[in-house]
Short mmCIF file of C-alpha atoms and ligand atoms in Angstrom, two decimals:
data_model
loop_
_atom_site.label_atom_id
_atom_site.label_comp_id
_atom_site.label_asym_id
_atom_site.label_seq_id
_atom_site.Cartn_x
_atom_site.Cartn_y
_atom_site.Cartn_z
CA UNK A 757 -7.00 -37.07 7.03
CA UNK A 758 -10.56 -36.53 6.00
CA UNK A 759 -11.42 -34.33 8.95
CA UNK A 760 -11.11 -30.58 8.43
CA UNK A 761 -7.67 -29.46 9.52
CA UNK A 762 -7.55 -27.04 12.43
CA UNK A 763 -5.78 -23.73 11.99
CA UNK A 764 -4.35 -21.32 14.53
CA UNK A 765 -7.02 -18.86 15.60
CA UNK A 766 -5.33 -15.49 15.38
CA UNK A 767 -2.35 -13.70 13.87
CA UNK A 768 -0.76 -13.20 17.23
CA UNK A 769 -1.37 -16.86 18.00
CA UNK A 770 0.56 -17.85 14.89
CA UNK A 771 3.59 -15.79 15.86
CA UNK A 772 3.35 -16.90 19.47
CA UNK A 773 3.21 -20.58 18.53
CA UNK A 774 6.08 -20.41 16.04
CA UNK A 775 8.14 -18.22 18.35
CA UNK A 776 7.22 -20.59 21.17
CA UNK A 777 8.79 -23.41 19.19
CA UNK A 778 11.86 -21.36 18.33
CA UNK A 779 12.47 -19.82 21.74
CA UNK A 780 13.55 -22.48 24.18
CA UNK A 781 16.58 -24.05 25.76
CA UNK A 782 18.34 -23.39 22.47
CA UNK A 783 18.38 -19.69 23.26
CA UNK A 784 18.87 -19.63 26.97
CA UNK A 785 20.94 -22.73 27.61
CA UNK A 786 22.61 -23.73 24.30
CA UNK A 787 23.33 -20.28 22.87
CA UNK A 788 25.42 -19.07 25.83
CA UNK A 789 27.42 -22.28 25.96
CA UNK A 790 28.05 -22.20 22.21
CA UNK A 791 29.00 -18.54 22.42
CA UNK A 792 31.46 -19.26 25.21
CA UNK A 793 32.91 -22.10 23.19
CA UNK A 794 32.96 -20.08 19.97
CA UNK A 795 34.83 -17.12 21.44
CA UNK A 796 32.10 -14.57 22.16
CA UNK A 797 31.37 -11.69 19.79
CA UNK A 798 32.78 -13.38 16.67
CA UNK A 799 30.45 -16.31 17.16
CA UNK A 800 27.48 -13.99 17.59
CA UNK A 801 28.29 -12.11 14.37
CA UNK A 802 28.53 -15.28 12.30
CA UNK A 803 25.39 -16.55 13.98
CA UNK A 804 23.42 -13.46 12.99
CA UNK A 805 24.75 -13.79 9.43
CA UNK A 806 23.38 -17.35 9.36
CA UNK A 807 19.97 -16.17 10.56
CA UNK A 808 19.79 -13.57 7.78
CA UNK A 809 21.10 -15.65 4.90
CA UNK A 810 19.63 -19.07 5.58
CA UNK A 811 17.43 -18.80 8.59
CA UNK A 812 14.74 -16.44 7.35
CA UNK A 813 14.53 -17.78 3.75
CA UNK A 814 14.35 -21.34 5.05
CA UNK A 815 11.69 -20.52 7.58
CA UNK A 816 9.55 -18.97 4.86
CA UNK A 817 10.11 -22.11 2.80
CA UNK A 818 9.06 -24.44 5.58
CA UNK A 819 5.93 -22.40 6.27
CA UNK A 820 5.15 -22.55 2.56
CA UNK A 821 5.56 -26.30 2.23
CA UNK A 822 3.35 -26.76 5.29
CA UNK A 823 0.58 -24.43 4.22
CA UNK A 824 0.55 -25.61 0.61
CA UNK A 825 0.24 -29.26 1.65
CA UNK A 826 -1.65 -29.06 4.93
CA UNK A 827 0.09 -32.22 6.04
CA UNK A 828 2.74 -33.55 8.37
CA UNK A 829 6.39 -33.26 7.34
CA UNK A 830 6.61 -36.46 5.34
CA UNK A 831 3.04 -36.20 4.06
CA UNK A 832 3.85 -32.74 2.74
CA UNK A 833 6.35 -34.21 0.30
CA UNK A 834 3.92 -36.98 -0.71
CA UNK A 835 1.40 -34.32 -1.60
CA UNK A 836 3.63 -31.80 -3.32
CA UNK A 837 5.90 -34.33 -5.02
CA UNK A 838 3.93 -37.57 -5.32
CA UNK A 839 5.84 -40.67 -6.32
CA UNK A 840 9.28 -39.12 -5.73
CA UNK A 841 11.97 -39.75 -3.15
CA UNK A 842 11.49 -36.33 -1.51
CA UNK A 843 9.52 -38.05 1.23
CA UNK A 844 12.86 -39.11 2.71
CA UNK A 845 13.58 -35.51 3.60
CA UNK A 846 10.41 -35.54 5.68
CA UNK A 847 11.33 -38.84 7.26
CA UNK A 848 14.79 -37.55 8.13
CA UNK A 849 13.07 -34.61 9.84
CA UNK A 850 10.94 -36.94 11.94
CA UNK A 851 14.03 -38.88 12.98
CA UNK A 852 15.79 -35.63 13.85
CA UNK A 853 12.88 -34.66 16.08
CA UNK A 854 13.37 -37.88 18.00
CA UNK A 855 17.11 -37.37 18.35
CA UNK A 856 16.67 -33.81 19.63
CA UNK A 857 14.05 -34.84 22.16
CA UNK A 858 16.45 -37.54 23.44
CA UNK A 859 18.79 -34.98 25.00
CA UNK A 860 16.51 -31.95 25.19
CA UNK A 861 14.15 -33.65 27.63
CA UNK A 862 17.08 -34.34 29.94
CA UNK A 863 17.89 -30.62 30.13
CA UNK A 864 14.18 -29.94 30.63
CA UNK A 865 14.40 -32.32 33.60
CA UNK A 866 17.25 -30.20 35.00
CA UNK A 867 15.05 -27.13 34.85
CA UNK A 868 12.40 -28.91 36.94
CA UNK A 869 15.00 -30.01 39.47
CA UNK A 870 16.18 -26.40 39.76
CA UNK A 871 12.63 -25.22 40.33
CA UNK A 872 12.39 -27.52 43.31
CA UNK A 873 15.86 -26.71 44.58
CA UNK A 874 14.83 -23.12 44.42
CA UNK A 875 11.46 -23.43 46.15
CA UNK A 876 12.86 -25.63 48.88
CA UNK A 877 15.49 -22.99 49.68
CA UNK A 878 18.31 -25.39 48.74
CA UNK A 879 19.76 -23.10 46.05
CA UNK A 880 19.92 -20.12 48.39
CA UNK A 881 22.19 -22.10 50.70
CA UNK A 882 24.58 -23.46 48.07
CA UNK A 883 28.12 -22.04 48.11
CA UNK A 884 29.70 -24.06 45.31
CA UNK A 885 27.36 -24.01 42.34
CA UNK A 886 29.62 -26.06 40.10
CA UNK A 887 29.57 -29.03 42.42
CA UNK A 888 25.84 -28.60 42.92
CA UNK A 889 25.43 -29.05 39.18
CA UNK A 890 27.94 -31.89 38.89
CA UNK A 891 26.11 -33.77 41.66
CA UNK A 892 23.03 -33.62 39.52
CA UNK A 893 24.79 -34.64 36.32
CA UNK A 894 26.27 -37.67 37.98
CA UNK A 895 22.92 -38.84 39.32
CA UNK A 896 21.18 -40.67 36.45
CA UNK A 897 18.22 -41.84 38.55
CA UNK A 898 17.26 -38.31 39.47
CA UNK A 899 17.67 -37.09 35.91
CA UNK A 900 15.57 -39.96 34.57
CA UNK A 901 12.69 -39.27 36.93
CA UNK A 902 12.49 -35.58 35.99
CA UNK A 903 13.12 -36.17 32.30
CA UNK A 904 10.21 -38.63 32.32
CA UNK A 905 7.95 -36.18 34.11
CA UNK A 906 8.73 -33.52 31.54
CA UNK A 907 8.10 -35.89 28.64
CA UNK A 908 4.73 -36.87 30.11
CA UNK A 909 3.85 -33.22 30.58
CA UNK A 910 4.58 -32.55 26.92
CA UNK A 911 2.49 -35.55 25.92
CA UNK A 912 -0.40 -34.17 27.95
CA UNK A 913 -0.36 -30.96 25.92
CA UNK A 914 -0.07 -32.85 22.65
CA UNK A 915 -3.18 -34.81 23.59
CA UNK A 916 -5.14 -31.70 24.42
CA UNK A 917 -4.87 -30.52 20.83
CA UNK A 918 -3.40 -27.75 18.77
CA UNK A 919 -5.44 -24.75 19.74
CA UNK A 920 -5.76 -25.13 23.46
CA UNK A 921 -2.42 -26.80 24.00
CA UNK A 922 -0.04 -24.84 21.86
CA UNK A 923 -1.47 -21.51 20.95
CA UNK A 924 -2.91 -20.40 24.27
CA UNK A 925 0.06 -21.33 26.39
CA UNK A 926 2.56 -19.65 24.06
CA UNK A 927 0.60 -16.42 23.96
CA UNK A 928 0.89 -15.83 27.67
CA UNK A 929 4.27 -17.29 28.47
CA UNK A 930 6.49 -15.75 25.85
CA UNK A 931 6.04 -12.10 26.87
CA UNK A 932 6.49 -12.99 30.52
CA UNK A 933 9.78 -14.70 29.85
CA UNK A 934 10.98 -11.74 27.87
CA UNK A 935 10.22 -9.32 30.69
CA UNK A 936 11.99 -11.42 33.25
CA UNK A 937 15.09 -11.66 31.08
CA UNK A 938 15.20 -7.88 30.85
CA UNK A 939 15.06 -7.53 34.63
CA UNK A 940 17.84 -10.10 35.03
CA UNK A 941 19.96 -8.46 32.34
CA UNK A 942 19.77 -5.17 34.22
CA UNK A 943 20.84 -6.85 37.44
CA UNK A 944 23.68 -8.64 35.70
CA UNK A 945 25.19 -5.63 33.94
CA UNK A 946 25.09 -3.55 37.09
CA UNK A 947 27.28 -6.01 39.03
CA UNK A 948 30.81 -4.87 39.79
CA UNK A 949 33.13 -6.26 37.14
CA UNK A 950 30.40 -6.88 34.59
CA UNK A 951 32.13 -4.81 31.88
CA UNK A 952 34.51 -7.64 30.95
CA UNK A 953 31.55 -9.85 30.20
CA UNK A 954 29.95 -7.24 27.98
CA UNK A 955 33.23 -6.86 26.12
CA UNK A 956 33.48 -10.63 25.61
CA UNK A 957 29.97 -10.59 24.14
CA UNK A 958 30.21 -7.60 21.86
CA UNK A 959 33.83 -6.93 21.01
CA UNK A 960 35.18 -9.41 18.44
CA UNK A 961 38.48 -10.94 19.43
CA UNK A 962 40.14 -12.91 16.68
CA UNK A 963 42.31 -14.85 19.10
CA UNK A 964 39.31 -16.95 20.11
CA UNK A 965 38.30 -18.01 16.59
CA UNK A 966 37.97 -21.74 16.05
CA UNK A 967 38.10 -23.64 12.77
CA UNK A 968 34.60 -24.98 13.34
CA UNK A 969 33.18 -21.49 13.92
CA UNK A 970 30.94 -21.50 10.87
CA UNK A 971 29.64 -25.02 11.38
CA UNK A 972 28.92 -24.31 15.04
CA UNK A 973 27.13 -21.04 14.31
CA UNK A 974 25.12 -22.58 11.49
CA UNK A 975 24.12 -25.51 13.67
CA UNK A 976 23.03 -23.15 16.41
CA UNK A 977 20.98 -21.08 13.95
CA UNK A 978 19.14 -24.14 12.67
CA UNK A 979 18.59 -25.43 16.16
CA UNK A 980 17.42 -22.17 17.63
CA UNK A 981 15.00 -21.36 14.82
CA UNK A 982 13.64 -24.94 14.83
CA UNK A 983 14.62 -25.29 11.17
CA UNK A 984 15.65 -28.23 9.04
CA UNK A 985 13.38 -30.91 10.46
CA UNK A 986 9.99 -29.75 9.34
CA UNK A 987 8.84 -28.30 12.61
CA UNK A 988 7.86 -25.12 10.82
CA UNK A 989 6.29 -27.24 8.06
CA UNK A 990 4.02 -28.79 10.63
CA UNK A 991 3.15 -25.39 12.13
CA UNK A 992 2.77 -23.90 8.65
CA UNK A 993 0.18 -26.57 7.97
CA UNK A 994 -1.94 -24.93 10.68
CA UNK A 995 -1.68 -21.43 9.14
CA UNK A 996 -4.68 -19.95 7.38
CA UNK A 997 -4.57 -18.42 3.95
CA UNK A 998 -4.12 -14.89 5.22
CA UNK A 999 -1.06 -15.56 7.38
CA UNK A 1000 1.82 -13.51 5.89
CA UNK A 1001 4.72 -15.95 5.59
CA UNK A 1002 7.61 -13.54 5.14
CA UNK A 1003 6.51 -11.18 7.86
CA UNK A 1004 5.90 -14.03 10.29
CA UNK A 1005 9.33 -15.54 9.59
CA UNK A 1006 11.01 -12.19 10.20
CA UNK A 1007 9.09 -11.58 13.42
CA UNK A 1008 9.89 -15.04 14.76
CA UNK A 1009 13.58 -14.76 13.85
CA UNK A 1010 13.94 -11.33 15.41
CA UNK A 1011 12.27 -12.44 18.63
CA UNK A 1012 14.36 -15.58 18.78
CA UNK A 1013 17.61 -13.69 18.27
CA UNK A 1014 16.65 -11.04 20.82
CA UNK A 1015 15.99 -13.67 23.45
CA UNK A 1016 19.29 -15.42 22.74
CA UNK A 1017 21.32 -12.21 22.93
CA UNK A 1018 19.45 -11.16 26.07
CA UNK A 1019 20.29 -14.50 27.64
CA UNK A 1020 23.92 -13.75 26.80
CA UNK A 1021 23.63 -10.34 28.43
CA UNK A 1022 22.27 -12.03 31.55
CA UNK A 1023 24.87 -14.77 31.74
CA UNK A 1024 28.24 -13.38 30.61
CA UNK A 1025 28.50 -10.22 32.70
CA UNK A 1026 27.43 -12.27 35.70
CA UNK A 1027 29.90 -15.04 34.90
CA UNK A 1028 32.74 -12.56 34.63
CA UNK A 1029 31.70 -10.50 37.65
CA UNK A 1030 31.13 -13.43 39.97
CA UNK A 1031 34.18 -15.50 39.19
CA UNK A 1032 36.83 -15.79 41.86
CA UNK A 1033 39.54 -16.05 39.26
CA UNK A 1034 39.20 -13.61 36.36
CA UNK A 1035 42.40 -14.78 34.67
CA UNK A 1036 41.00 -18.19 33.76
CA UNK A 1037 37.43 -17.17 33.10
CA UNK A 1038 37.28 -17.83 29.34
CA UNK A 1039 38.70 -21.31 29.80
CA UNK A 1040 36.24 -21.95 32.60
CA UNK A 1041 33.34 -20.73 30.52
CA UNK A 1042 34.21 -23.13 27.74
CA UNK A 1043 34.71 -26.03 30.09
CA UNK A 1044 31.52 -25.09 31.91
CA UNK A 1045 29.65 -25.47 28.58
CA UNK A 1046 26.40 -27.21 29.18
CA UNK A 1047 26.41 -26.26 32.85
CA UNK A 1048 26.93 -22.54 32.39
CA UNK A 1049 23.31 -21.61 32.80
CA UNK A 1050 22.82 -23.87 35.79
CA UNK A 1051 25.97 -22.66 37.54
CA UNK A 1052 26.18 -18.95 36.81
CA UNK A 1053 22.55 -18.02 37.12
CA UNK A 1054 21.84 -19.36 40.60
CA UNK A 1055 24.95 -17.53 41.68
CA UNK A 1056 23.55 -14.33 40.16
CA UNK A 1057 20.24 -14.85 41.95
CA UNK A 1058 22.05 -15.16 45.25
CA UNK A 1059 23.34 -11.63 44.68
CA UNK A 1060 19.80 -10.30 44.51
CA UNK A 1061 17.42 -9.52 47.35
CA UNK A 1062 14.58 -12.05 47.33
CA UNK A 1063 16.79 -14.56 45.50
CA UNK A 1064 14.34 -17.40 46.00
CA UNK A 1065 11.54 -15.60 44.22
CA UNK A 1066 13.75 -14.63 41.28
CA UNK A 1067 15.23 -18.05 40.80
CA UNK A 1068 11.90 -19.81 41.13
CA UNK A 1069 10.31 -17.46 38.63
CA UNK A 1070 13.20 -17.81 36.21
CA UNK A 1071 13.38 -21.60 36.22
CA UNK A 1072 9.58 -21.83 35.93
CA UNK A 1073 9.63 -19.62 32.86
CA UNK A 1074 12.59 -21.50 31.44
CA UNK A 1075 10.71 -24.76 31.87
CA UNK A 1076 7.69 -23.23 30.16
CA UNK A 1077 9.74 -21.88 27.24
CA UNK A 1078 11.23 -25.34 26.91
CA UNK A 1079 7.74 -26.81 27.02
CA UNK A 1080 6.52 -24.80 24.03
CA UNK A 1081 9.55 -26.18 22.15
CA UNK A 1082 9.11 -29.79 23.23
CA UNK A 1083 5.46 -29.54 22.27
CA UNK A 1084 6.50 -28.55 18.75
CA UNK A 1085 9.08 -31.32 18.56
CA UNK A 1086 6.67 -33.96 19.76
CA UNK A 1087 3.93 -32.65 17.50
CA UNK A 1088 6.09 -33.28 14.41
CA UNK A 1089 6.69 -36.91 15.25
CA UNK A 1090 3.19 -37.58 16.59
CA UNK A 1091 1.43 -36.05 13.60
CA UNK A 1092 3.63 -38.08 11.26
CA UNK A 1093 2.72 -41.39 12.87
CA UNK A 1094 -0.93 -40.36 13.23
CA UNK A 1095 -1.40 -39.31 9.61
CA UNK A 1096 0.96 -41.67 7.79
CA UNK A 1097 0.12 -44.90 9.59
CA UNK A 1098 -3.51 -44.20 10.50
CA UNK A 1099 -2.77 -44.63 14.18
CA UNK A 1100 -5.06 -42.64 16.49
CA UNK A 1101 -3.63 -39.42 17.86
CA UNK A 1102 -3.66 -40.89 21.33
CA UNK A 1103 -1.76 -44.05 20.44
CA UNK A 1104 0.64 -42.12 18.33
CA UNK A 1105 1.42 -39.87 21.31
CA UNK A 1106 1.97 -42.94 23.49
CA UNK A 1107 4.41 -44.50 21.04
CA UNK A 1108 6.42 -41.30 20.73
CA UNK A 1109 6.46 -40.75 24.49
CA UNK A 1110 7.81 -44.25 25.10
CA UNK A 1111 10.50 -43.80 22.45
CA UNK A 1112 11.62 -40.47 23.85
CA UNK A 1113 11.81 -41.80 27.39
CA UNK A 1114 14.02 -44.68 26.25
CA UNK A 1115 16.40 -42.31 24.46
CA UNK A 1116 16.34 -39.91 27.40
CA UNK A 1117 17.30 -42.70 29.80
CA UNK A 1118 20.34 -43.51 27.68
CA UNK A 1119 21.32 -39.85 27.54
CA UNK A 1120 20.98 -39.56 31.33
CA UNK A 1121 23.43 -42.40 31.85
CA UNK A 1122 26.06 -41.22 29.44
CA UNK A 1123 27.17 -37.67 28.87
CA UNK A 1124 28.98 -38.73 25.70
CA UNK A 1125 25.74 -40.13 24.29
CA UNK A 1126 24.03 -36.90 25.36
CA UNK A 1127 26.65 -34.88 23.44
CA UNK A 1128 26.41 -37.21 20.48
CA UNK A 1129 22.65 -36.59 20.20
CA UNK A 1130 23.22 -32.83 20.48
CA UNK A 1131 25.99 -32.68 17.86
CA UNK A 1132 24.38 -35.18 15.48
CA UNK A 1133 21.12 -33.24 15.39
CA UNK A 1134 22.31 -29.63 15.38
CA UNK A 1135 25.44 -29.90 13.27
CA UNK A 1136 24.45 -32.71 10.92
CA UNK A 1137 20.80 -33.63 10.67
CA UNK A 1138 19.26 -30.14 10.75
CA UNK A 1139 21.63 -28.59 8.18
CA UNK A 1140 21.20 -31.61 5.89
CA UNK A 1141 17.44 -31.24 6.20
CA UNK A 1142 17.70 -27.51 5.50
CA UNK A 1143 19.86 -28.16 2.45
CA UNK A 1144 17.20 -30.40 0.92
CA UNK A 1145 14.31 -28.13 1.86
CA UNK A 1146 15.98 -25.25 0.03
CA UNK A 1147 16.51 -27.43 -3.04
CA UNK A 1148 12.92 -28.61 -2.86
CA UNK A 1149 11.41 -25.13 -2.80
CA UNK A 1150 14.04 -23.59 -5.09
CA UNK A 1151 14.05 -26.24 -7.80
CA UNK A 1152 11.16 -28.62 -7.43
CA UNK A 1153 8.14 -26.57 -6.43
CA UNK A 1154 6.23 -24.86 -9.17
CA UNK A 1155 7.18 -21.19 -9.40
CA UNK A 1156 3.51 -20.17 -9.53
CA UNK A 1157 2.79 -21.97 -6.30
CA UNK A 1158 5.78 -20.33 -4.63
CA UNK A 1159 4.68 -16.86 -5.73
CA UNK A 1160 1.08 -17.50 -4.73
CA UNK A 1161 2.19 -18.61 -1.28
CA UNK A 1162 4.56 -15.70 -0.76
CA UNK A 1163 1.99 -13.13 -1.79
CA UNK A 1164 -1.07 -14.91 -0.34
CA UNK A 1165 -2.62 -15.20 -3.83
CA UNK A 1166 -1.50 -11.70 -4.80
CA UNK A 1167 -3.09 -9.98 -1.84
CA UNK A 1168 0.32 -8.93 -0.48
CA UNK A 1169 2.54 -6.65 -2.49
CA UNK A 1170 6.13 -7.66 -3.08
CA UNK A 1171 8.31 -6.29 -5.86
CA UNK A 1172 9.35 -8.85 -8.46
CA UNK A 1173 12.95 -8.17 -7.40
CA UNK A 1174 12.14 -9.46 -3.92
CA UNK A 1175 10.57 -12.63 -5.23
CA UNK A 1176 13.50 -13.29 -7.57
CA UNK A 1177 15.99 -12.73 -4.77
CA UNK A 1178 14.15 -15.21 -2.60
CA UNK A 1179 14.25 -17.88 -5.30
CA UNK A 1180 17.89 -17.10 -6.04
CA UNK A 1181 18.81 -17.50 -2.37
CA UNK A 1182 17.07 -20.85 -2.18
CA UNK A 1183 18.38 -22.18 -5.46
CA UNK A 1184 22.01 -21.22 -5.14
CA UNK A 1185 23.08 -19.36 -2.05
CA UNK A 1186 21.56 -21.44 0.75
CA UNK A 1187 22.48 -24.90 -0.58
CA UNK A 1188 26.01 -23.89 -1.58
CA UNK A 1189 26.70 -22.12 1.69
CA UNK A 1190 25.31 -24.95 3.80
CA UNK A 1191 27.31 -27.50 1.86
CA UNK A 1192 30.51 -25.48 1.97
CA UNK A 1193 30.26 -24.84 5.70
CA UNK A 1194 29.48 -28.46 6.25
CA UNK A 1195 32.46 -29.80 4.32
CA UNK A 1196 34.80 -27.20 5.76
CA UNK A 1197 33.58 -27.87 9.28
CA UNK A 1198 34.01 -31.61 8.90
CA UNK A 1199 37.48 -31.28 7.53
CA UNK A 1200 38.55 -28.92 10.30
N1 LIG B 2615 14.28 -24.14 18.73
C1 LIG B 2615 14.18 -24.88 19.95
C2 LIG B 2615 15.02 -24.18 20.99
O1 LIG B 2615 15.69 -23.22 20.71
C3 LIG B 2615 14.58 -26.32 19.79
C4 LIG B 2615 13.96 -26.97 18.63
C5 LIG B 2615 14.75 -27.44 17.59
C6 LIG B 2615 12.59 -27.11 18.55
C7 LIG B 2615 14.19 -28.02 16.47
C8 LIG B 2615 12.01 -27.70 17.45
C9 LIG B 2615 12.81 -28.15 16.42
O2 LIG B 2615 15.04 -24.58 22.11
#
């Protein structure tokens, strides 16, 4: 690690890269299916609570650990807490990155398949979108090919380095995705029968509440904000000393939440409006789970003039949003192997790529293994990681270092009350809440 560490070039680049990591399939694919499963508006409310109470404080903490150590996730703990066992938190994060990539890359493969189905005109001719999706899910060979292509694509960006690979691509793609979602949302809410979908999204209905509501919403918050595995530690290590940590965390969280809710506004009104059987729609939505996006959306596109252009554009942008997330996931694991075991960046990328492809193959063959990877990472590994990160910053890190990082060496003005609240949240509120939700969710 003797070479000078690169940093992101501009303020906007920092936000774009971190938001690029956060915004991905978690928002557009996982959020709608979790919301359907969690009963709509109630789930969204709890989710937003999680973002405010743990999400933002934890993101600030991860940025801080990264910038203060300028190292990979595990190396960060070596540097800030030498000779202690904290390094295991970093190692758990690296393992989590692997587990997430194992199923995430498979969904990324689906997005590529849909791009081609769209360009070739296949999607425009489909009448039963559920069976179109099931055909794909029951075809491991096809999934493996596209999952592998996506993994190799990610590896290519990792090899081309931090600045060119991550920052530049995120800066252009994120705003484009946002715009397209707005156009689609408008189309979706103006369909006949869309009002039911809007109600499901925004009007809390206690009859849908599940006992695992809090665990599910917390898991989704961690997953969507890329928290709990050190992804934001790694990106924080590329921040310069003027990057405002609190402001950046708030900007990234707001953007991430906006995209997720927008995705909901695209999908639910359309799902309700386009169903043949409104009576069973909630049940169908839940059962449709992972397929929701890939079933409802193409159907929505077919209701629009120029459907092929819309669907191609959408799935391209979805693939690109996913790419900025897979880049961040792969970067965590690659940087760890590169820095901790003195393996060259290239070889480290090759090792990680091979590992991810092997996991992805297993997930393509078995949907229960796919679900296991999803649940294990989002509901277990990320919250456990987040729990320890909050303890680390709240209790272990020197108070002076924490204040210096928050205020950029006193160049930013925060009231002492703000700083105390932040420490209080990390010391008591975040760990207790995460633990309580965890135990309650497991017992449920
Ligand atoms: N936040 C990403 C998404 O929403 C997924 C992710 C999780 C990325 C954890 C990095 C770390 O798609």
